[in-house]
C-alpha cells in the first residue's frame, strides 16, 4: 500500500518530512498538513501520535526557539514573549 491510498500514512509522511530540517510546533505542523489538503481529524491524529513518540513537543520547541532568538537576535525576554503570542 502506498501513502496516497492511506490518508493517515500520507499525513504522517508529510509531517515527518516537514520535521526533518528543524523542529516545528504542533500549530506549524497542523497548518502545513492543512495546506497539503489533509483533513482536520487525520492531522490531529497524526500530531497526537507524533507527540506520543516525542517527535513534537511544543514546550521543548518554545525553549529552543527562545534560546535561539536570544542568542542570534539579542532580543529581550519581553519581545520574545510577545512574538510567541
GROMACS .gro file of C-alpha atoms in nm:
model
   85
    1UNK     CA    1   0.000   0.000   0.000
    2UNK     CA    2   0.146   0.338  -0.091
    3UNK     CA    3   0.096   0.661   0.103
    4UNK     CA    4  -0.158   0.800  -0.145
    5UNK     CA    5  -0.410   0.526  -0.068
    6UNK     CA    6  -0.388   0.576   0.309
    7UNK     CA    7  -0.458   0.934   0.423
    8UNK     CA    8  -0.311   0.875   0.770
    9UNK     CA    9   0.012   0.737   0.626
   10UNK     CA   10   0.032   1.025   0.378
   11UNK     CA   11  -0.020   1.280   0.656
   12UNK     CA   12   0.243   1.112   0.871
   13UNK     CA   13   0.494   1.119   0.585
   14UNK     CA   14   0.423   1.488   0.518
   15UNK     CA   15   0.471   1.570   0.887
   16UNK     CA   16   0.794   1.372   0.917
   17UNK     CA   17   0.940   1.532   0.606
   18UNK     CA   18   0.846   1.875   0.746
   19UNK     CA   19   1.023   1.792   1.073
   20UNK     CA   20   1.346   1.682   0.902
   21UNK     CA   21   1.511   2.024   0.860
   22UNK     CA   22   1.411   2.159   1.204
   23UNK     CA   23   1.169   2.109   1.490
   24UNK     CA   24   0.827   2.264   1.447
   25UNK     CA   25   0.540   2.344   1.678
   26UNK     CA   26   0.219   2.148   1.668
   27UNK     CA   27   0.046   2.455   1.523
   28UNK     CA   28   0.303   2.489   1.244
   29UNK     CA   29   0.266   2.123   1.153
   30UNK     CA   30  -0.113   2.141   1.163
   31UNK     CA   31  -0.110   2.442   0.928
   32UNK     CA   32   0.134   2.261   0.698
   33UNK     CA   33  -0.086   1.949   0.687
   34UNK     CA   34  -0.397   2.159   0.617
   35UNK     CA   35  -0.214   2.339   0.335
   36UNK     CA   36  -0.133   1.999   0.187
   37UNK     CA   37  -0.502   1.901   0.193
   38UNK     CA   38  -0.508   1.677   0.499
   39UNK     CA   39  -0.842   1.661   0.685
   40UNK     CA   40  -0.851   1.804   1.039
   41UNK     CA   41  -0.926   1.470   1.207
   42UNK     CA   42  -0.638   1.294   1.034
   43UNK     CA   43  -0.398   1.584   1.100
   44UNK     CA   44  -0.492   1.580   1.469
   45UNK     CA   45  -0.448   1.202   1.492
   46UNK     CA   46  -0.104   1.220   1.331
   47UNK     CA   47   0.004   1.507   1.553
   48UNK     CA   48  -0.119   1.325   1.863
   49UNK     CA   49   0.085   1.019   1.765
   50UNK     CA   50   0.395   1.227   1.694
   51UNK     CA   51   0.358   1.388   2.037
   52UNK     CA   52   0.333   1.044   2.199
   53UNK     CA   53   0.654   0.945   2.021
   54UNK     CA   54   0.829   1.260   2.142
   55UNK     CA   55   0.877   1.398   1.792
   56UNK     CA   56   0.655   1.701   1.856
   57UNK     CA   57   0.688   1.884   2.186
   58UNK     CA   58   0.569   2.245   2.196
   59UNK     CA   59   0.735   2.315   2.531
   60UNK     CA   60   1.078   2.198   2.412
   61UNK     CA   61   1.026   2.377   2.082
   62UNK     CA   62   0.946   2.704   2.261
   63UNK     CA   63   1.252   2.675   2.486
   64UNK     CA   64   1.484   2.612   2.191
   65UNK     CA   65   1.322   2.891   1.991
   66UNK     CA   66   1.361   3.138   2.278
   67UNK     CA   67   1.725   3.043   2.326
   68UNK     CA   68   1.791   3.083   1.954
   69UNK     CA   69   1.620   3.423   1.939
   70UNK     CA   70   1.813   3.547   2.243
   71UNK     CA   71   2.144   3.422   2.106
   72UNK     CA   72   2.110   3.531   1.743
   73UNK     CA   73   1.892   3.841   1.765
   74UNK     CA   74   1.978   3.957   2.119
   75UNK     CA   75   1.610   4.018   2.188
   76UNK     CA   76   1.473   4.076   2.536
   77UNK     CA   77   1.251   3.821   2.706
   78UNK     CA   78   0.960   4.064   2.677
   79UNK     CA   79   0.995   4.097   2.300
   80UNK     CA   80   1.028   3.721   2.260
   81UNK     CA   81   0.721   3.659   2.478
   82UNK     CA   82   0.529   3.898   2.254
   83UNK     CA   83   0.646   3.708   1.944
   84UNK     CA   84   0.538   3.375   2.092
   85UNK     CA   85   0.187   3.503   2.147
   0.00000   0.00000   0.00000
